[in-house]
Amino acid sequence: MKLNFFALLFLVFPILMVSQTRYVDSVFKKISKNTYNYSIKNLDTLKLDFYEPIEDSLIAKPLFLYVHGGGFSSGSRNDLGTVKMLESIAKKGYAVASIDYRLLPKDVIFGCDYKGAEKIKTFSKAAEDVIDALTFLVNYKDDFYIDQTKIILSGTSAGAESILNLVYNKDELVLPNYEKYKHIKISAVVSISGAVLNPSLITTSNSVPGVFFHGVIDKVVPYNEASHRSCKATDKGYLPLYGSKKITESISSFNTSNILISYKDKGHDLSKIPSADFFDITFKFIKKVVIDNEFYQAQITQ
């Protein structure tokens, strides 16, 4: 594993700490989980699972919202791996949510035969569902004990594309009616194998801090810039996407905190994590940048 000097300090220094740190370590033993309907879209009743630590006296917790992957065709908010991951995050002292969002019909494949324009519509629907889930949670923030000034969005693959386009490409491409959601402020993103439609739309005003995990040889969602699923320009489903490398270059130009973790020998199979890397790097970054409001940038190659 290759780390730059500052990243090494960042990752090693907390080992010297004796006591457990809220937002980084598991400081609670038990959590509760409840399911809510957050929106109805035609025939789809969209649900979210909400996790929180039991016997936590803090009445305003940072919100960590997770969006599952699955190529917009499959995946679940509550599969066993997701549940275990989110329980672990809630034990660190976060309010945690995992959401449903609208998927494609079972006979539709989000590939090179699916028109590029329809792919953008799919991104838009997912982004709308994410912001509707956030609106629901923020509207009931006192009941959920949420600090609406500290919202972290996380996603894997299709879920990562959904949150990244919502944050960095919302106005012009995926959510033109975002004005009605302007009270929702995102503090950070955590992306595993994600991409955006247009990195030139990242500006000072929407350059949100983030942690980005990506396989360098990913042929489904590009690490730098390439077509989605490696489709050819003559394919109906040709759609250029811009991955973690391109996104972090853009937000770094605005002096925004971020970490890019590049896996040089991995492709889209990286989306099957979280691994130990995910927990270690992500939550130290959130504590440093979102909670303590400090600046931090690093690139890590594994």
Short mmCIF file of C-alpha atoms in Angstrom, two decimals:
data_model
loop_
_atom_site.label_atom_id
_atom_site.label_comp_id
_atom_site.label_asym_id
_atom_site.label_seq_id
_atom_site.Cartn_x
_atom_site.Cartn_y
_atom_site.Cartn_z
CA MET A 1 0.00 0.00 0.00
CA LYS A 2 1.35 3.40 -0.97
CA LEU A 3 0.37 6.41 1.13
CA ASN A 4 1.60 9.94 1.02
CA PHE A 5 3.21 11.26 4.20
CA PHE A 6 0.24 13.26 5.44
CA ALA A 7 -2.16 10.39 4.85
CA LEU A 8 0.12 8.14 6.88
CA LEU A 9 0.10 10.56 9.79
CA PHE A 10 -3.67 10.87 9.55
CA LEU A 11 -4.23 7.13 9.67
CA VAL A 12 -1.62 6.22 12.29
CA PHE A 13 -1.96 9.01 14.84
CA PRO A 14 -5.36 7.91 16.22
CA ILE A 15 -3.86 4.52 17.15
CA LEU A 16 -2.04 6.32 19.96
CA MET A 17 -5.33 7.34 21.54
CA VAL A 18 -6.33 5.31 24.59
CA SER A 19 -10.02 6.13 24.93
CA GLN A 20 -12.67 5.45 22.32
CA THR A 21 -13.77 8.36 20.17
CA ARG A 22 -17.38 8.98 19.22
CA TYR A 23 -17.95 8.98 15.43
CA VAL A 24 -14.80 6.88 14.91
CA ASP A 25 -15.05 3.92 17.30
CA SER A 26 -17.97 1.74 18.38
CA VAL A 27 -18.98 3.52 21.57
CA PHE A 28 -22.46 1.96 21.86
CA LYS A 29 -23.30 -1.71 22.25
CA LYS A 30 -26.93 -1.76 21.15
CA ILE A 31 -28.88 -0.03 18.42
CA SER A 32 -32.53 0.13 17.40
CA LYS A 33 -33.91 -0.22 13.88
CA ASN A 34 -37.29 0.94 12.58
CA THR A 35 -38.81 1.10 9.09
CA TYR A 36 -40.77 4.04 7.68
CA ASN A 37 -42.55 4.90 4.42
CA TYR A 38 -40.93 8.10 3.19
CA SER A 39 -42.57 8.58 -0.23
CA ILE A 40 -45.08 7.09 -2.66
CA LYS A 41 -44.18 7.30 -6.36
CA ASN A 42 -46.97 5.86 -8.52
CA LEU A 43 -47.09 2.19 -7.50
CA ASP A 44 -43.85 2.33 -5.50
CA THR A 45 -44.04 2.80 -1.75
CA LEU A 46 -40.50 3.76 -0.84
CA LYS A 47 -39.21 2.77 2.57
CA LEU A 48 -36.23 3.57 4.71
CA ASP A 49 -34.69 1.76 7.65
CA PHE A 50 -33.54 4.03 10.46
CA TYR A 51 -30.86 2.95 12.92
CA GLU A 52 -29.83 4.74 16.10
CA PRO A 53 -27.82 3.90 19.21
CA ILE A 54 -29.80 2.94 22.30
CA GLU A 55 -29.29 4.99 25.48
CA ASP A 56 -27.64 7.87 23.63
CA SER A 57 -28.18 11.19 25.40
CA LEU A 58 -27.21 13.28 22.36
CA ILE A 59 -30.36 14.80 20.87
CA ALA A 60 -28.85 15.97 17.56
CA LYS A 61 -26.73 13.35 15.82
CA PRO A 62 -25.03 13.52 12.41
CA LEU A 63 -27.07 11.68 9.78
CA PHE A 64 -25.37 9.00 7.65
CA LEU A 65 -27.65 7.99 4.75
CA TYR A 66 -26.72 5.00 2.60
CA VAL A 67 -27.93 4.20 -0.95
CA HIS A 68 -27.37 0.62 -2.12
CA GLY A 69 -25.97 -0.47 -5.48
CA GLY A 70 -27.26 -2.97 -8.04
CA GLY A 71 -27.16 -1.34 -11.46
CA PHE A 72 -30.57 0.32 -10.89
CA SER A 73 -32.06 -3.14 -11.40
CA SER A 74 -31.48 -4.93 -8.11
CA GLY A 75 -30.16 -4.48 -4.60
CA SER A 76 -31.85 -3.90 -1.29
CA ARG A 77 -31.79 -1.41 1.54
CA ASN A 78 -31.79 -4.25 4.07
CA ASP A 79 -29.72 -7.17 2.79
CA LEU A 80 -27.65 -8.86 5.47
CA GLY A 81 -24.36 -7.15 4.58
CA THR A 82 -25.95 -3.71 4.53
CA VAL A 83 -27.67 -4.26 7.86
CA LYS A 84 -24.42 -5.31 9.54
CA MET A 85 -22.55 -2.34 8.06
CA LEU A 86 -25.15 0.19 9.16
CA GLU A 87 -25.47 -1.28 12.63
CA SER A 88 -21.70 -0.81 12.98
CA ILE A 89 -21.99 2.82 11.88
CA ALA A 90 -24.86 3.53 14.28
CA LYS A 91 -22.74 2.13 17.13
CA LYS A 92 -20.27 4.95 16.43
CA GLY A 93 -22.95 7.48 17.44
CA TYR A 94 -24.60 8.37 14.14
CA ALA A 95 -28.22 8.43 13.13
CA VAL A 96 -28.23 6.10 10.12
CA ALA A 97 -30.69 5.51 7.29
CA SER A 98 -30.79 3.06 4.37
CA ILE A 99 -33.32 3.70 1.62
CA ASP A 100 -35.29 2.15 -1.18
CA TYR A 101 -35.31 4.03 -4.48
CA ARG A 102 -37.05 3.42 -7.79
CA LEU A 103 -35.49 0.61 -9.81
CA LEU A 104 -35.93 -0.32 -13.45
CA PRO A 105 -38.45 -2.99 -14.49
CA LYS A 106 -37.09 -6.50 -14.09
CA ASP A 107 -36.82 -7.02 -17.86
CA VAL A 108 -34.69 -3.88 -18.39
CA ILE A 109 -30.89 -4.02 -18.21
CA PHE A 110 -28.99 -0.79 -17.51
CA GLY A 111 -26.44 -1.57 -20.22
CA CYS A 112 -25.31 -0.64 -23.72
CA ASP A 113 -28.74 -1.28 -25.26
CA TYR A 114 -30.49 1.06 -22.82
CA LYS A 115 -30.58 4.57 -24.30
CA GLY A 116 -28.25 7.15 -22.81
CA ALA A 117 -31.11 9.64 -22.39
CA GLU A 118 -33.06 7.03 -20.42
CA LYS A 119 -30.03 6.41 -18.23
CA ILE A 120 -30.01 10.10 -17.30
CA LYS A 121 -33.72 9.88 -16.42
CA THR A 122 -32.90 6.92 -14.19
CA PHE A 123 -30.21 8.96 -12.42
CA SER A 124 -32.76 11.77 -11.97
CA LYS A 125 -35.39 9.53 -10.40
CA ALA A 126 -32.89 8.07 -7.98
CA ALA A 127 -31.58 11.52 -7.04
CA GLU A 128 -35.14 12.69 -6.42
CA ASP A 129 -35.80 9.69 -4.18
CA VAL A 130 -32.65 10.38 -2.16
CA ILE A 131 -33.58 14.02 -1.59
CA ASP A 132 -37.16 13.04 -0.70
CA ALA A 133 -35.82 10.63 1.92
CA LEU A 134 -33.63 13.40 3.33
CA THR A 135 -36.61 15.77 3.36
CA PHE A 136 -38.66 13.24 5.31
CA LEU A 137 -35.90 12.77 7.87
CA VAL A 138 -35.20 16.49 8.24
CA ASN A 139 -38.91 17.29 8.57
CA TYR A 140 -38.96 14.96 11.58
CA LYS A 141 -35.47 15.78 12.80
CA ASP A 142 -36.60 16.30 16.39
CA ASP A 143 -38.20 12.86 16.47
CA PHE A 144 -35.16 11.22 14.86
CA TYR A 145 -32.64 13.28 16.90
CA ILE A 146 -30.88 14.45 13.73
CA ASP A 147 -28.48 17.36 13.35
CA GLN A 148 -29.51 18.64 9.91
CA THR A 149 -26.27 20.63 9.62
CA LYS A 150 -24.29 17.38 9.46
CA ILE A 151 -25.63 15.13 6.70
CA ILE A 152 -23.36 12.54 5.09
CA LEU A 153 -24.49 10.73 1.94
CA SER A 154 -22.97 7.39 1.04
CA GLY A 155 -23.54 5.00 -1.84
CA THR A 156 -22.14 2.03 -3.73
CA SER A 157 -22.05 1.79 -7.56
CA ALA A 158 -25.54 2.88 -8.73
CA GLY A 159 -26.13 4.29 -5.25
CA ALA A 160 -22.89 6.24 -5.47
CA GLU A 161 -23.87 7.60 -8.90
CA SER A 162 -27.18 8.68 -7.39
CA ILE A 163 -25.68 10.64 -4.51
CA LEU A 164 -22.82 12.14 -6.53
CA ASN A 165 -25.08 13.41 -9.30
CA LEU A 166 -27.46 14.78 -6.67
CA VAL A 167 -24.67 16.72 -4.97
CA TYR A 168 -22.49 17.80 -7.89
CA ASN A 169 -24.83 17.83 -10.94
CA LYS A 170 -28.25 18.52 -9.44
CA ASP A 171 -29.36 21.84 -10.95
CA GLU A 172 -28.69 21.39 -14.65
CA LEU A 173 -28.95 17.63 -15.10
CA VAL A 174 -30.65 15.47 -12.52
CA LEU A 175 -32.82 17.67 -10.31
CA PRO A 176 -33.82 20.95 -11.99
CA ASN A 177 -36.45 21.63 -9.30
CA TYR A 178 -33.83 21.52 -6.55
CA GLU A 179 -34.84 25.01 -5.38
CA LYS A 180 -37.62 23.52 -3.27
CA TYR A 181 -35.01 21.38 -1.49
CA LYS A 182 -32.57 24.19 -0.78
CA HIS A 183 -32.98 23.76 2.98
CA ILE A 184 -31.21 20.39 2.66
CA LYS A 185 -27.45 20.88 3.03
CA ILE A 186 -25.02 18.01 2.44
CA SER A 187 -21.85 18.03 4.56
CA ALA A 188 -19.94 15.19 2.89
CA VAL A 189 -20.20 12.23 0.53
CA VAL A 190 -18.72 8.74 0.77
CA SER A 191 -18.59 7.05 -2.62
CA ILE A 192 -17.65 3.49 -3.59
CA SER A 193 -17.25 3.12 -7.38
CA GLY A 194 -19.28 6.20 -8.30
CA ALA A 195 -19.29 8.81 -11.07
CA VAL A 196 -20.99 11.99 -12.30
CA LEU A 197 -22.37 13.06 -15.64
CA ASN A 198 -20.49 16.34 -15.90
CA PRO A 199 -17.59 17.37 -13.62
CA SER A 200 -17.54 20.89 -15.09
CA LEU A 201 -20.75 21.55 -13.14
CA ILE A 202 -18.83 21.27 -9.87
CA THR A 203 -18.42 24.79 -8.51
CA THR A 204 -17.39 26.53 -5.32
CA SER A 205 -20.98 26.44 -4.10
CA ASN A 206 -21.49 22.68 -4.51
CA SER A 207 -17.94 21.40 -3.96
CA VAL A 208 -18.81 19.13 -1.03
CA PRO A 209 -16.04 17.21 0.82
CA GLY A 210 -15.83 13.49 0.17
CA VAL A 211 -14.16 10.12 0.49
CA PHE A 212 -13.85 8.23 -2.81
CA PHE A 213 -13.00 4.54 -3.18
CA HIS A 214 -12.48 3.29 -6.75
CA GLY A 215 -10.82 0.50 -8.67
CA VAL A 216 -8.48 1.90 -11.32
CA ILE A 217 -9.43 -0.78 -13.90
CA ASP A 218 -13.20 -0.49 -13.37
CA LYS A 219 -14.92 -1.18 -16.73
CA VAL A 220 -18.47 -0.51 -15.46
CA VAL A 221 -18.17 2.86 -13.75
CA PRO A 222 -14.97 4.59 -14.89
CA TYR A 223 -12.26 5.54 -12.43
CA ASN A 224 -11.31 8.61 -14.50
CA GLU A 225 -13.39 9.25 -17.63
CA ALA A 226 -14.90 6.75 -20.06
CA SER A 227 -18.27 5.49 -21.22
CA HIS A 228 -20.63 3.77 -18.81
CA ARG A 229 -20.13 -0.03 -18.95
CA SER A 230 -17.45 0.60 -21.62
CA CYS A 231 -20.19 1.06 -24.25
CA LYS A 232 -19.09 2.05 -27.74
CA ALA A 233 -20.00 5.43 -29.21
CA THR A 234 -22.29 3.66 -31.68
CA ASP A 235 -24.26 1.90 -28.90
CA LYS A 236 -27.67 3.22 -27.86
CA GLY A 237 -26.49 3.19 -24.27
CA TYR A 238 -23.32 5.20 -24.84
CA LEU A 239 -22.97 7.70 -22.00
CA PRO A 240 -19.72 9.35 -20.88
CA LEU A 241 -19.19 9.27 -17.13
CA TYR A 242 -16.54 10.84 -14.93
CA GLY A 243 -15.37 8.87 -11.93
CA SER A 244 -13.60 9.42 -8.64
CA LYS A 245 -10.30 10.57 -10.15
CA LYS A 246 -11.97 13.33 -12.15
CA ILE A 247 -14.29 14.36 -9.31
CA THR A 248 -11.48 14.70 -6.77
CA GLU A 249 -9.43 16.74 -9.23
CA SER A 250 -12.36 19.14 -9.55
CA ILE A 251 -13.14 19.52 -5.86
CA SER A 252 -9.45 19.77 -4.98
CA SER A 253 -9.22 22.78 -7.30
CA PHE A 254 -11.67 24.52 -4.95
CA ASN A 255 -9.57 23.57 -1.89
CA THR A 256 -12.26 21.16 -0.71
CA SER A 257 -11.32 18.37 1.69
CA ASN A 258 -11.24 14.92 0.12
CA ILE A 259 -9.52 11.55 0.04
CA LEU A 260 -9.14 9.43 -3.09
CA ILE A 261 -8.40 5.75 -2.41
CA SER A 262 -7.32 4.08 -5.67
CA TYR A 263 -7.10 0.30 -5.98
CA LYS A 264 -4.72 -0.25 -8.90
CA ASP A 265 -5.53 -3.94 -9.47
CA LYS A 266 -9.29 -3.84 -8.86
CA GLY A 267 -12.27 -3.19 -11.12
CA HIS A 268 -15.95 -2.91 -10.27
CA ASP A 269 -15.65 -5.83 -7.85
CA LEU A 270 -14.47 -3.18 -5.39
CA SER A 271 -18.14 -2.26 -4.94
CA LYS A 272 -18.53 -5.39 -2.82
CA ILE A 273 -16.71 -3.76 0.09
CA PRO A 274 -17.02 -2.23 2.84
CA SER A 275 -13.68 -3.44 4.02
CA ALA A 276 -11.55 -2.46 6.98
CA ASP A 277 -10.22 0.38 4.79
CA PHE A 278 -13.73 1.77 4.40
CA PHE A 279 -14.40 2.02 8.13
CA ASP A 280 -10.94 3.21 9.12
CA ILE A 281 -10.50 5.93 6.52
CA THR A 282 -14.10 7.08 6.20
CA PHE A 283 -14.90 7.76 9.81
CA LYS A 284 -11.60 9.39 10.69
CA PHE A 285 -12.21 11.70 7.73
CA ILE A 286 -15.78 12.49 8.83
CA LYS A 287 -14.65 13.21 12.37
CA LYS A 288 -11.85 15.48 11.17
CA VAL A 289 -13.69 17.32 8.38
CA VAL A 290 -17.42 17.27 9.21
CA ILE A 291 -17.37 17.18 13.01
CA ASP A 292 -14.19 19.15 13.78
CA ASN A 293 -14.38 21.36 10.65
CA GLU A 294 -10.73 20.83 9.70
CA PHE A 295 -9.18 20.77 6.23
CA TYR A 296 -7.72 17.57 4.84
CA GLN A 297 -6.70 16.20 1.44
CA ALA A 298 -4.91 12.96 0.57
CA GLN A 299 -4.47 10.34 -2.13
CA ILE A 300 -3.90 6.70 -1.23
CA THR A 301 -2.97 3.94 -3.67
CA GLN A 302 -3.34 0.29 -2.80
#
